[in-house]
Backbone as XML, in Angstrom:
<?xml version="1.0"?>
<chain id="A" units="angstrom">
  <residue number="1" name="MET">
    <atom name="N" x="-10.373" y="-17.416" z="24.605"/>
    <atom name="CA" x="-11.203" y="-16.711" z="25.455"/>
    <atom name="C" x="-12.334" y="-16.744" z="24.425"/>
  </residue>
  <residue number="2" name="ALA">
    <atom name="N" x="-12.611" y="-16.655" z="23.323"/>
    <atom name="CA" x="-13.575" y="-16.547" z="22.645"/>
    <atom name="C" x="-14.573" y="-17.604" z="22.586"/>
  </residue>
  <residue number="3" name="ASN">
    <atom name="N" x="-13.998" y="-18.850" z="22.829"/>
    <atom name="CA" x="-14.925" y="-20.103" z="23.028"/>
    <atom name="C" x="-15.556" y="-19.717" z="24.255"/>
  </residue>
  <residue number="4" name="LYS">
    <atom name="N" x="-14.923" y="-19.715" z="25.288"/>
    <atom name="CA" x="-15.528" y="-19.619" z="26.505"/>
    <atom name="C" x="-16.751" y="-18.328" z="26.630"/>
  </residue>
  <residue number="5" name="ASP">
    <atom name="N" x="-16.465" y="-17.196" z="26.096"/>
    <atom name="CA" x="-17.407" y="-16.277" z="25.754"/>
    <atom name="C" x="-18.728" y="-16.849" z="24.806"/>
  </residue>
  <residue number="6" name="ARG">
    <atom name="N" x="-18.515" y="-17.450" z="24.113"/>
    <atom name="CA" x="-19.172" y="-18.176" z="23.391"/>
    <atom name="C" x="-20.335" y="-18.978" z="24.026"/>
  </residue>
  <residue number="7" name="LEU">
    <atom name="N" x="-19.522" y="-19.695" z="24.613"/>
    <atom name="CA" x="-20.415" y="-20.754" z="25.542"/>
    <atom name="C" x="-21.063" y="-20.312" z="26.701"/>
  </residue>
  <residue number="8" name="ILE">
    <atom name="N" x="-20.613" y="-19.147" z="27.244"/>
    <atom name="CA" x="-21.447" y="-18.534" z="28.036"/>
    <atom name="C" x="-22.650" y="-18.020" z="27.770"/>
  </residue>
  <residue number="9" name="LYS">
    <atom name="N" x="-22.427" y="-17.283" z="26.545"/>
    <atom name="CA" x="-23.519" y="-16.542" z="25.882"/>
    <atom name="C" x="-24.615" y="-17.346" z="25.338"/>
  </residue>
  <residue number="10" name="THR">
    <atom name="N" x="-24.131" y="-18.368" z="24.733"/>
    <atom name="CA" x="-25.119" y="-19.627" z="24.458"/>
    <atom name="C" x="-26.064" y="-20.103" z="25.415"/>
  </residue>
  <residue number="11" name="PHE">
    <atom name="N" x="-25.107" y="-20.460" z="26.646"/>
    <atom name="CA" x="-25.917" y="-20.771" z="28.105"/>
    <atom name="C" x="-26.958" y="-19.917" z="28.442"/>
  </residue>
  <residue number="12" name="MET">
    <atom name="N" x="-26.499" y="-18.524" z="28.417"/>
    <atom name="CA" x="-27.262" y="-17.418" z="28.730"/>
    <atom name="C" x="-28.681" y="-17.672" z="28.151"/>
  </residue>
  <residue number="13" name="ASP">
    <atom name="N" x="-28.478" y="-17.459" z="26.849"/>
    <atom name="CA" x="-29.467" y="-17.537" z="25.733"/>
    <atom name="C" x="-30.551" y="-18.696" z="26.018"/>
  </residue>
  <residue number="14" name="LEU">
    <atom name="N" x="-29.943" y="-19.819" z="26.007"/>
    <atom name="CA" x="-30.671" y="-21.080" z="26.242"/>
    <atom name="C" x="-31.519" y="-21.128" z="27.514"/>
  </residue>
  <residue number="15" name="VAL">
    <atom name="N" x="-30.997" y="-20.961" z="28.557"/>
    <atom name="CA" x="-31.383" y="-20.908" z="29.779"/>
    <atom name="C" x="-32.905" y="-20.108" z="30.118"/>
  </residue>
  <residue number="16" name="GLN">
    <atom name="N" x="-32.964" y="-18.846" z="29.344"/>
    <atom name="CA" x="-33.932" y="-18.080" z="29.369"/>
    <atom name="C" x="-35.248" y="-18.410" z="28.503"/>
  </residue>
  <residue number="17" name="ILE">
    <atom name="N" x="-35.087" y="-19.550" z="27.834"/>
    <atom name="CA" x="-36.198" y="-19.810" z="26.906"/>
    <atom name="C" x="-37.288" y="-20.864" z="28.162"/>
  </residue>
  <residue number="18" name="ASP">
    <atom name="N" x="-38.391" y="-20.559" z="28.252"/>
    <atom name="CA" x="-39.052" y="-21.303" z="28.831"/>
    <atom name="C" x="-39.281" y="-22.729" z="28.214"/>
  </residue>
  <residue number="19" name="SER">
    <atom name="N" x="-39.116" y="-23.877" z="28.829"/>
    <atom name="CA" x="-39.423" y="-25.227" z="28.248"/>
    <atom name="C" x="-39.655" y="-26.248" z="29.439"/>
  </residue>
  <residue number="20" name="PRO">
    <atom name="N" x="-40.660" y="-25.907" z="30.064"/>
    <atom name="CA" x="-41.006" y="-27.112" z="30.955"/>
    <atom name="C" x="-41.395" y="-28.198" z="30.149"/>
  </residue>
  <residue number="21" name="THR">
    <atom name="N" x="-41.572" y="-29.233" z="31.024"/>
    <atom name="CA" x="-42.182" y="-30.729" z="30.449"/>
    <atom name="C" x="-43.373" y="-30.471" z="29.606"/>
  </residue>
  <residue number="22" name="GLY">
    <atom name="N" x="-43.422" y="-30.793" z="28.338"/>
    <atom name="CA" x="-44.609" y="-30.719" z="27.574"/>
    <atom name="C" x="-44.658" y="-29.359" z="26.604"/>
  </residue>
  <residue number="23" name="GLU">
    <atom name="N" x="-43.571" y="-28.454" z="27.011"/>
    <atom name="CA" x="-43.630" y="-27.174" z="26.453"/>
    <atom name="C" x="-42.052" y="-26.813" z="25.752"/>
  </residue>
  <residue number="24" name="GLU">
    <atom name="N" x="-41.767" y="-27.772" z="24.961"/>
    <atom name="CA" x="-40.379" y="-27.574" z="24.480"/>
    <atom name="C" x="-39.882" y="-26.932" z="23.225"/>
  </residue>
  <residue number="25" name="ASP">
    <atom name="N" x="-41.273" y="-26.792" z="22.732"/>
    <atom name="CA" x="-41.456" y="-26.477" z="21.136"/>
    <atom name="C" x="-40.345" y="-25.131" z="20.953"/>
  </residue>
  <residue number="26" name="ALA">
    <atom name="N" x="-40.222" y="-23.780" z="21.777"/>
    <atom name="CA" x="-39.407" y="-22.989" z="21.722"/>
    <atom name="C" x="-38.078" y="-23.170" z="21.697"/>
  </residue>
  <residue number="27" name="MET">
    <atom name="N" x="-37.722" y="-24.200" z="22.755"/>
    <atom name="CA" x="-36.271" y="-24.827" z="22.854"/>
    <atom name="C" x="-36.048" y="-25.529" z="21.646"/>
  </residue>
  <residue number="28" name="ASP">
    <atom name="N" x="-36.722" y="-26.546" z="21.322"/>
    <atom name="CA" x="-36.542" y="-27.192" z="20.130"/>
    <atom name="C" x="-35.824" y="-26.365" z="19.001"/>
  </residue>
  <residue number="29" name="GLN">
    <atom name="N" x="-37.167" y="-25.462" z="18.811"/>
    <atom name="CA" x="-36.668" y="-24.568" z="17.226"/>
    <atom name="C" x="-35.207" y="-23.952" z="17.720"/>
  </residue>
  <residue number="30" name="GLU">
    <atom name="N" x="-35.278" y="-23.505" z="18.813"/>
    <atom name="CA" x="-33.723" y="-22.526" z="19.057"/>
    <atom name="C" x="-32.628" y="-23.358" z="18.782"/>
  </residue>
  <residue number="31" name="VAL">
    <atom name="N" x="-32.518" y="-24.765" z="19.341"/>
    <atom name="CA" x="-31.615" y="-25.480" z="19.247"/>
    <atom name="C" x="-31.242" y="-25.993" z="17.994"/>
  </residue>
  <residue number="32" name="SER">
    <atom name="N" x="-32.324" y="-26.301" z="17.392"/>
    <atom name="CA" x="-32.395" y="-26.849" z="15.673"/>
    <atom name="C" x="-31.903" y="-25.829" z="15.008"/>
  </residue>
  <residue number="33" name="ASN">
    <atom name="N" x="-32.174" y="-24.659" z="15.039"/>
    <atom name="CA" x="-31.930" y="-23.452" z="14.190"/>
    <atom name="C" x="-30.354" y="-23.063" z="14.550"/>
  </residue>
  <residue number="34" name="ARG">
    <atom name="N" x="-29.973" y="-23.475" z="15.534"/>
    <atom name="CA" x="-28.357" y="-23.188" z="16.250"/>
    <atom name="C" x="-27.547" y="-24.335" z="15.430"/>
  </residue>
  <residue number="35" name="LEU">
    <atom name="N" x="-28.170" y="-25.552" z="15.727"/>
    <atom name="CA" x="-27.522" y="-26.656" z="15.010"/>
    <atom name="C" x="-27.164" y="-26.410" z="13.323"/>
  </residue>
  <residue number="36" name="GLU">
    <atom name="N" x="-28.364" y="-26.318" z="12.921"/>
    <atom name="CA" x="-28.330" y="-25.890" z="11.424"/>
    <atom name="C" x="-27.529" y="-24.896" z="10.733"/>
  </residue>
  <residue number="37" name="ALA">
    <atom name="N" x="-27.415" y="-24.071" z="11.595"/>
    <atom name="CA" x="-26.498" y="-22.735" z="11.291"/>
    <atom name="C" x="-25.037" y="-23.077" z="11.438"/>
  </residue>
  <residue number="38" name="LEU">
    <atom name="N" x="-24.637" y="-24.285" z="12.175"/>
    <atom name="CA" x="-23.217" y="-24.695" z="12.406"/>
    <atom name="C" x="-23.123" y="-25.960" z="11.542"/>
  </residue>
  <residue number="39" name="GLY">
    <atom name="N" x="-24.036" y="-26.253" z="10.369"/>
    <atom name="CA" x="-23.808" y="-26.999" z="9.391"/>
    <atom name="C" x="-24.348" y="-28.327" z="9.749"/>
  </residue>
  <residue number="40" name="PHE">
    <atom name="N" x="-25.119" y="-28.666" z="10.898"/>
    <atom name="CA" x="-25.717" y="-30.140" z="11.076"/>
    <atom name="C" x="-26.953" y="-30.140" z="9.933"/>
  </residue>
  <residue number="41" name="SER">
    <atom name="N" x="-27.008" y="-31.523" z="9.705"/>
    <atom name="CA" x="-28.361" y="-31.647" z="8.982"/>
    <atom name="C" x="-29.341" y="-32.170" z="10.350"/>
  </residue>
  <residue number="42" name="VAL">
    <atom name="N" x="-30.443" y="-31.620" z="10.528"/>
    <atom name="CA" x="-31.146" y="-31.790" z="11.770"/>
    <atom name="C" x="-32.658" y="-32.535" z="11.320"/>
  </residue>
  <residue number="43" name="TYR">
    <atom name="N" x="-33.068" y="-33.115" z="12.098"/>
    <atom name="CA" x="-34.217" y="-33.968" z="11.993"/>
    <atom name="C" x="-34.984" y="-34.377" z="13.366"/>
  </residue>
  <residue number="44" name="HIS">
    <atom name="N" x="-36.335" y="-34.565" z="13.209"/>
    <atom name="CA" x="-37.022" y="-35.259" z="14.426"/>
    <atom name="C" x="-37.476" y="-36.404" z="14.442"/>
  </residue>
  <residue number="45" name="ASP">
    <atom name="N" x="-37.357" y="-37.183" z="15.493"/>
    <atom name="CA" x="-37.916" y="-38.537" z="15.512"/>
    <atom name="C" x="-39.264" y="-38.576" z="15.748"/>
  </residue>
  <residue number="46" name="SER">
    <atom name="N" x="-40.078" y="-39.753" z="15.839"/>
    <atom name="CA" x="-41.649" y="-39.772" z="16.307"/>
    <atom name="C" x="-41.702" y="-39.432" z="17.777"/>
  </residue>
  <residue number="47" name="PHE">
    <atom name="N" x="-40.635" y="-39.414" z="18.592"/>
    <atom name="CA" x="-40.994" y="-38.873" z="19.696"/>
    <atom name="C" x="-40.340" y="-37.374" z="19.949"/>
  </residue>
  <residue number="48" name="LYS">
    <atom name="N" x="-40.315" y="-36.530" z="18.877"/>
    <atom name="CA" x="-39.953" y="-35.121" z="19.019"/>
    <atom name="C" x="-38.442" y="-34.896" z="19.490"/>
  </residue>
  <residue number="49" name="ASN">
    <atom name="N" x="-37.779" y="-36.015" z="19.280"/>
    <atom name="CA" x="-36.208" y="-35.710" z="19.701"/>
    <atom name="C" x="-35.765" y="-35.139" z="18.473"/>
  </residue>
  <residue number="50" name="VAL">
    <atom name="N" x="-34.614" y="-33.914" z="18.895"/>
    <atom name="CA" x="-33.777" y="-33.339" z="17.904"/>
    <atom name="C" x="-32.614" y="-34.097" z="17.587"/>
  </residue>
  <residue number="51" name="ILE">
    <atom name="N" x="-32.351" y="-34.671" z="16.528"/>
    <atom name="CA" x="-31.401" y="-35.448" z="16.173"/>
    <atom name="C" x="-30.665" y="-34.718" z="14.924"/>
  </residue>
  <residue number="52" name="ALA">
    <atom name="N" x="-29.250" y="-34.593" z="15.228"/>
    <atom name="CA" x="-28.339" y="-33.668" z="14.263"/>
    <atom name="C" x="-27.371" y="-34.596" z="14.004"/>
  </residue>
  <residue number="53" name="ASN">
    <atom name="N" x="-26.781" y="-34.678" z="12.699"/>
    <atom name="CA" x="-25.549" y="-35.295" z="12.083"/>
    <atom name="C" x="-24.687" y="-34.261" z="11.505"/>
  </residue>
  <residue number="54" name="LEU">
    <atom name="N" x="-23.306" y="-34.453" z="11.946"/>
    <atom name="CA" x="-22.327" y="-33.560" z="11.061"/>
    <atom name="C" x="-21.489" y="-34.681" z="10.417"/>
  </residue>
  <residue number="55" name="SER">
    <atom name="N" x="-21.554" y="-34.969" z="8.993"/>
    <atom name="CA" x="-20.619" y="-35.687" z="8.410"/>
    <atom name="C" x="-19.298" y="-35.335" z="8.471"/>
  </residue>
  <residue number="56" name="GLY">
    <atom name="N" x="-18.237" y="-36.136" z="8.642"/>
    <atom name="CA" x="-16.942" y="-35.922" z="8.560"/>
    <atom name="C" x="-16.197" y="-37.390" z="8.636"/>
  </residue>
  <residue number="57" name="ILE">
    <atom name="N" x="-14.893" y="-37.084" z="8.988"/>
    <atom name="CA" x="-13.944" y="-38.112" z="9.244"/>
    <atom name="C" x="-13.676" y="-38.304" z="10.998"/>
  </residue>
  <residue number="58" name="GLY">
    <atom name="N" x="-13.169" y="-39.541" z="11.296"/>
    <atom name="CA" x="-12.739" y="-40.130" z="12.279"/>
    <atom name="C" x="-13.827" y="-40.418" z="13.210"/>
  </residue>
  <residue number="59" name="ASP">
    <atom name="N" x="-13.487" y="-40.875" z="14.292"/>
    <atom name="CA" x="-14.786" y="-41.328" z="15.031"/>
    <atom name="C" x="-16.035" y="-40.768" z="15.508"/>
  </residue>
  <residue number="60" name="PRO">
    <atom name="N" x="-17.077" y="-41.247" z="15.564"/>
    <atom name="CA" x="-18.373" y="-40.584" z="15.764"/>
    <atom name="C" x="-18.429" y="-40.246" z="17.254"/>
  </residue>
  <residue number="61" name="ILE">
    <atom name="N" x="-19.235" y="-39.330" z="17.804"/>
    <atom name="CA" x="-19.560" y="-39.052" z="19.122"/>
    <atom name="C" x="-21.023" y="-38.903" z="19.257"/>
  </residue>
  <residue number="62" name="VAL">
    <atom name="N" x="-21.443" y="-39.036" z="20.403"/>
    <atom name="CA" x="-22.966" y="-38.763" z="20.521"/>
    <atom name="C" x="-23.031" y="-37.687" z="21.880"/>
  </residue>
  <residue number="63" name="LEU">
    <atom name="N" x="-23.708" y="-36.832" z="21.675"/>
    <atom name="CA" x="-24.055" y="-35.904" z="22.752"/>
    <atom name="C" x="-25.544" y="-35.869" z="22.986"/>
  </residue>
  <residue number="64" name="SER">
    <atom name="N" x="-25.910" y="-36.123" z="24.239"/>
    <atom name="CA" x="-27.510" y="-36.124" z="24.768"/>
    <atom name="C" x="-27.692" y="-35.102" z="25.763"/>
  </residue>
  <residue number="65" name="ALA">
    <atom name="N" x="-28.777" y="-34.960" z="25.688"/>
    <atom name="CA" x="-29.363" y="-33.685" z="26.493"/>
    <atom name="C" x="-30.748" y="-33.580" z="26.486"/>
  </residue>
  <residue number="66" name="HIS">
    <atom name="N" x="-31.376" y="-32.846" z="27.590"/>
    <atom name="CA" x="-32.956" y="-32.896" z="27.624"/>
    <atom name="C" x="-33.099" y="-31.502" z="27.275"/>
  </residue>
  <residue number="67" name="LEU">
    <atom name="N" x="-34.347" y="-31.033" z="26.570"/>
    <atom name="CA" x="-34.749" y="-29.893" z="25.967"/>
    <atom name="C" x="-35.894" y="-29.222" z="27.119"/>
  </residue>
  <residue number="68" name="ASP">
    <atom name="N" x="-35.964" y="-30.087" z="27.871"/>
    <atom name="CA" x="-37.212" y="-29.392" z="29.090"/>
    <atom name="C" x="-36.239" y="-28.925" z="30.092"/>
  </residue>
  <residue number="69" name="THR">
    <atom name="N" x="-37.288" y="-28.475" z="31.125"/>
    <atom name="CA" x="-36.312" y="-28.009" z="32.450"/>
    <atom name="C" x="-37.622" y="-28.707" z="33.422"/>
  </residue>
  <residue number="70" name="VAL">
    <atom name="N" x="-37.039" y="-28.613" z="34.693"/>
    <atom name="CA" x="-37.997" y="-28.695" z="35.825"/>
    <atom name="C" x="-38.407" y="-27.648" z="36.256"/>
  </residue>
  <residue number="71" name="GLU">
    <atom name="N" x="-39.829" y="-27.557" z="37.176"/>
    <atom name="CA" x="-40.232" y="-26.432" z="37.719"/>
    <atom name="C" x="-39.660" y="-26.320" z="38.966"/>
  </residue>
  <residue number="72" name="PRO">
    <atom name="N" x="-39.330" y="-25.106" z="39.396"/>
    <atom name="CA" x="-39.706" y="-23.845" z="38.919"/>
    <atom name="C" x="-38.685" y="-23.453" z="37.926"/>
  </residue>
  <residue number="73" name="GLY">
    <atom name="N" x="-39.029" y="-23.435" z="36.553"/>
    <atom name="CA" x="-37.929" y="-23.425" z="35.490"/>
    <atom name="C" x="-38.321" y="-22.403" z="34.383"/>
  </residue>
  <residue number="74" name="ARG">
    <atom name="N" x="-39.522" y="-21.382" z="34.986"/>
    <atom name="CA" x="-40.056" y="-20.457" z="33.885"/>
    <atom name="C" x="-39.199" y="-18.891" z="34.429"/>
  </residue>
  <residue number="75" name="GLY">
    <atom name="N" x="-39.369" y="-18.363" z="33.433"/>
    <atom name="CA" x="-38.617" y="-16.857" z="33.718"/>
    <atom name="C" x="-37.209" y="-16.721" z="34.130"/>
  </residue>
  <residue number="76" name="ILE">
    <atom name="N" x="-36.438" y="-17.841" z="33.922"/>
    <atom name="CA" x="-35.088" y="-17.857" z="34.606"/>
    <atom name="C" x="-34.161" y="-16.471" z="33.989"/>
  </residue>
  <residue number="77" name="LYS">
    <atom name="N" x="-33.664" y="-15.772" z="34.673"/>
    <atom name="CA" x="-32.724" y="-14.771" z="34.515"/>
    <atom name="C" x="-31.264" y="-14.688" z="34.864"/>
  </residue>
  <residue number="78" name="PRO">
    <atom name="N" x="-30.523" y="-15.686" z="34.557"/>
    <atom name="CA" x="-29.086" y="-15.567" z="34.906"/>
    <atom name="C" x="-28.287" y="-14.467" z="35.032"/>
  </residue>
  <residue number="79" name="ILE">
    <atom name="N" x="-27.588" y="-14.459" z="35.830"/>
    <atom name="CA" x="-26.786" y="-13.336" z="36.023"/>
    <atom name="C" x="-25.275" y="-13.804" z="35.888"/>
  </residue>
  <residue number="80" name="LEU">
    <atom name="N" x="-24.470" y="-13.013" z="35.102"/>
    <atom name="CA" x="-22.861" y="-13.481" z="35.162"/>
    <atom name="C" x="-22.122" y="-12.293" z="35.854"/>
  </residue>
  <residue number="81" name="ALA">
    <atom name="N" x="-21.578" y="-12.843" z="36.983"/>
    <atom name="CA" x="-20.918" y="-11.919" z="37.862"/>
    <atom name="C" x="-19.240" y="-12.381" z="37.842"/>
  </residue>
  <residue number="82" name="GLY">
    <atom name="N" x="-18.666" y="-11.810" z="37.002"/>
    <atom name="CA" x="-17.440" y="-12.154" z="36.726"/>
    <atom name="C" x="-17.292" y="-13.378" z="35.932"/>
  </residue>
  <residue number="83" name="ASP">
    <atom name="N" x="-16.445" y="-14.589" z="36.462"/>
    <atom name="CA" x="-16.798" y="-15.745" z="35.855"/>
    <atom name="C" x="-17.792" y="-16.945" z="36.531"/>
  </residue>
  <residue number="84" name="THR">
    <atom name="N" x="-18.638" y="-16.008" z="37.554"/>
    <atom name="CA" x="-19.581" y="-17.016" z="38.148"/>
    <atom name="C" x="-20.951" y="-16.666" z="37.520"/>
  </residue>
  <residue number="85" name="LEU">
    <atom name="N" x="-21.813" y="-17.639" z="37.197"/>
    <atom name="CA" x="-23.246" y="-17.426" z="36.806"/>
    <atom name="C" x="-24.105" y="-17.947" z="38.054"/>
  </residue>
  <residue number="86" name="LYS">
    <atom name="N" x="-24.919" y="-16.743" z="38.243"/>
    <atom name="CA" x="-25.803" y="-16.813" z="39.533"/>
    <atom name="C" x="-27.406" y="-16.750" z="38.613"/>
  </residue>
  <residue number="87" name="GLY">
    <atom name="N" x="-28.033" y="-17.530" z="40.039"/>
    <atom name="CA" x="-29.696" y="-17.343" z="39.507"/>
    <atom name="C" x="-30.095" y="-18.415" z="40.363"/>
  </residue>
  <residue number="88" name="PRO">
    <atom name="N" x="-31.628" y="-18.690" z="40.020"/>
    <atom name="CA" x="-32.368" y="-19.492" z="41.081"/>
    <atom name="C" x="-31.858" y="-20.854" z="41.027"/>
  </residue>
  <residue number="89" name="MET">
    <atom name="N" x="-31.972" y="-21.951" z="42.033"/>
    <atom name="CA" x="-31.466" y="-23.140" z="41.995"/>
    <atom name="C" x="-32.001" y="-23.928" z="40.758"/>
  </residue>
  <residue number="90" name="ALA">
    <atom name="N" x="-33.179" y="-23.504" z="40.348"/>
    <atom name="CA" x="-33.531" y="-24.302" z="39.122"/>
    <atom name="C" x="-32.366" y="-24.032" z="37.736"/>
  </residue>
  <residue number="91" name="LEU">
    <atom name="N" x="-31.626" y="-23.092" z="38.068"/>
    <atom name="CA" x="-30.858" y="-22.882" z="36.860"/>
    <atom name="C" x="-29.688" y="-23.953" z="36.669"/>
  </residue>
  <residue number="92" name="LEU">
    <atom name="N" x="-29.442" y="-24.699" z="38.170"/>
    <atom name="CA" x="-28.441" y="-25.598" z="38.360"/>
    <atom name="C" x="-28.587" y="-27.067" z="37.654"/>
  </residue>
  <residue number="93" name="PHE">
    <atom name="N" x="-30.150" y="-26.970" z="37.597"/>
    <atom name="CA" x="-30.523" y="-28.501" z="36.848"/>
    <atom name="C" x="-30.749" y="-28.406" z="35.379"/>
  </residue>
</chain>
């Protein structure tokens, strides 16, 4: 249950950061800080992509995601109702 609760809290925190295309700096900073707190080394390439590495053993994995959101994606206030997240349709993208 702790992992589920943490995942929901992380989603709720991140989805409330306004990050329309071209205005991703706040999301970039938050994601970078969270990754560093988890022990990842974080850097940015010339296209401002966040790249994180966690050294270890075993096969590597790659996760890829957008930092930006589509309009109308500002001021999102998700609501957790039981096990269901509710909010504007932009929340689903």
